[in-house]
Short mmCIF file of C-alpha atoms in Angstrom, two decimals:
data_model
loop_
_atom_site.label_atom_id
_atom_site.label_comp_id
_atom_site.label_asym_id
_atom_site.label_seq_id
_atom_site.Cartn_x
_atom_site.Cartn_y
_atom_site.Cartn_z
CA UNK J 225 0.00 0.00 0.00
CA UNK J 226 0.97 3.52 -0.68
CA UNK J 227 2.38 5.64 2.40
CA UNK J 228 0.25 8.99 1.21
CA UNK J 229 -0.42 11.44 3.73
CA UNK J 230 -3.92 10.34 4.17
CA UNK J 231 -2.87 6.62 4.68
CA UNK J 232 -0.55 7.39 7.16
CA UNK J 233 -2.71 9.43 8.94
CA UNK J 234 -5.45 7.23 8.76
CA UNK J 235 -3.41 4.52 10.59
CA UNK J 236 -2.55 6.65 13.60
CA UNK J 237 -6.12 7.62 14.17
CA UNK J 238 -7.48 3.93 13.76
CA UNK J 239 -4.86 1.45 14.53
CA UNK J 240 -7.44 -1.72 12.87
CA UNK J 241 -5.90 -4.91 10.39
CA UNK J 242 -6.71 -4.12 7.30
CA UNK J 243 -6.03 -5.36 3.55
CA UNK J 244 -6.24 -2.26 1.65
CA UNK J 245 -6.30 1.82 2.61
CA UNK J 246 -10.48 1.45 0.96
CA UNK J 247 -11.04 -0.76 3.53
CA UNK J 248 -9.73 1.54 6.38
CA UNK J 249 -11.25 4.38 5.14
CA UNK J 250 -14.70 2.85 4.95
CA UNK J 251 -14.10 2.13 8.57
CA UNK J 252 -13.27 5.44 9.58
CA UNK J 253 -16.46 6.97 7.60
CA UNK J 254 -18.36 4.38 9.58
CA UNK J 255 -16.89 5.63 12.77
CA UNK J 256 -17.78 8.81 11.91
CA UNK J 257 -14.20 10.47 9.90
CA UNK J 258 -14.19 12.21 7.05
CA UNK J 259 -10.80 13.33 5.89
CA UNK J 260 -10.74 17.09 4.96
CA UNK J 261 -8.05 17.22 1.95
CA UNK J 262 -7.60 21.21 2.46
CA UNK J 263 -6.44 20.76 6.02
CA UNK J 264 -4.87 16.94 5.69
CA UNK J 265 -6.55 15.84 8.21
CA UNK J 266 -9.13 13.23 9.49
CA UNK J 267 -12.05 15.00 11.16
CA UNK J 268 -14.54 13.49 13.54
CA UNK J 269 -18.21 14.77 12.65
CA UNK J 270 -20.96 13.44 15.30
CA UNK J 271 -23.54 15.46 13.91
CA UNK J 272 -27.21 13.93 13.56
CA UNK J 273 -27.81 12.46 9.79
CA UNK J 274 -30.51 14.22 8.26
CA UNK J 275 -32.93 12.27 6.71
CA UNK J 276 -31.91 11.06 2.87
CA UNK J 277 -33.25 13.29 -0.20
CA UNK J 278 -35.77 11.68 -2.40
CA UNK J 279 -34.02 12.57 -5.25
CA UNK J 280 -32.17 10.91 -7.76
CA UNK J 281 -29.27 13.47 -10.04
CA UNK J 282 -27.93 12.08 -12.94
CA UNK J 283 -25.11 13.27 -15.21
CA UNK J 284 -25.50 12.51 -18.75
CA UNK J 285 -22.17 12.90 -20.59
CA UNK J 286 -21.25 11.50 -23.97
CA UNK J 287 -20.34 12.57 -27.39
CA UNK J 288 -22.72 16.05 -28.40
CA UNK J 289 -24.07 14.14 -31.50
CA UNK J 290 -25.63 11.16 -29.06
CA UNK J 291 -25.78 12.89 -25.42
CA UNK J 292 -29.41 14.11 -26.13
CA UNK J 293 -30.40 10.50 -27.34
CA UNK J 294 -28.60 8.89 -23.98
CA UNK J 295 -30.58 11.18 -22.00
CA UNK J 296 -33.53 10.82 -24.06
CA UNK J 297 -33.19 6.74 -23.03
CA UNK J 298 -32.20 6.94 -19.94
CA UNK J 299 -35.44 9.12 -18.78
CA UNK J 300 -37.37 6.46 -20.47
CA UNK J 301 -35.66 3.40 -18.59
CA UNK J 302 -36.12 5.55 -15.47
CA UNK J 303 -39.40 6.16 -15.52
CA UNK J 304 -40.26 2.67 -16.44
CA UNK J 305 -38.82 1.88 -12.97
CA UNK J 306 -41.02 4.02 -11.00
CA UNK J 307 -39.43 7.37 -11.03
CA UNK J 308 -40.58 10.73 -12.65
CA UNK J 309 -38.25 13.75 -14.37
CA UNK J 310 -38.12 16.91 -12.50
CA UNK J 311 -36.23 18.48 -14.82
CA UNK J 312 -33.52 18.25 -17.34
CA UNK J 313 -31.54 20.27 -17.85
CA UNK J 314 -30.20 21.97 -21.21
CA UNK J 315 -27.06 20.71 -22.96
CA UNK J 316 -23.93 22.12 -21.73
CA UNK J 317 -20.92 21.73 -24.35
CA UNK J 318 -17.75 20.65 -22.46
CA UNK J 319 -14.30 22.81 -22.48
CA UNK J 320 -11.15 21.84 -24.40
CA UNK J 321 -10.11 19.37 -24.83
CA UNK J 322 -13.16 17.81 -24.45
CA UNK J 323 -14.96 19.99 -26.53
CA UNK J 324 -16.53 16.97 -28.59
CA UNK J 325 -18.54 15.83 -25.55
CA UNK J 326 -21.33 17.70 -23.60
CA UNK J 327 -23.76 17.08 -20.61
CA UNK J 328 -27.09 16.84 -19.39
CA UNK J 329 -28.40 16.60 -15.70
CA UNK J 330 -31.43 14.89 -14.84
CA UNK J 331 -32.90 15.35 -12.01
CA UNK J 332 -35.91 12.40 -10.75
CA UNK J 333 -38.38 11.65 -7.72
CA UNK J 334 -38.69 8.19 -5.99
CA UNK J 335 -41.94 7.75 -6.47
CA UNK J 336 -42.32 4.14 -5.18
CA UNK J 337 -39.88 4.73 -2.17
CA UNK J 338 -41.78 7.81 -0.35
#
């Protein structure tokens, strides 16, 4: 395993066996650590979970010529399975080099899971 800064950290705040750094810092976010990459640090937040959003956000990004059709299937396979567009959003073309690609976010309600 890599020594990074966030590994090594990791280990002196949660001295566990482990097989991989993923592993550890799954058990850390468990505990409650989140590691805040401005300050290279692991954090300990106790504060009560709000409850999860209904929503569902999806990025759409593919070539421009077939983004709008990906989207265009991908609402229809979603709302097959229960859930219903919000809104979508309008095509954004990406920035160099990526130019050739572009995006579109849906957003969708649960509605079989409220």
């Amino acid at each position: 395993m890599k020594r990074t800064q966030k590994y090594s950290k990791a280990c002196q705040v949660l001295k566990v066996p482990h097989q991989t750094q993923e592993e550890l810092y799954a058990e850390l976010n468990r505990l409650g650590w989140y590691w805040q990459a401005a300050k290279k640090e692991w954090e300990r937040d106790d504060t009560p979970a709000k409850e999860a959003t209904k929503l569902i956000r999806v990025r759409v990004w593919a070539a421009r010529e077939i983004v709008e059709n990906a989207a265009d299937l991908f609402v229809e396979n979603a709302e097959d399975m229960g859930l219903k567009l919000l809104e979508r959003s309008n095509l954004y073309p990406c920035r160099p080099p990526n130019q050739l690609e572009s995006r579109i976010y849906l957003t969708f309600e649960d509605l079989e899971n409220e």
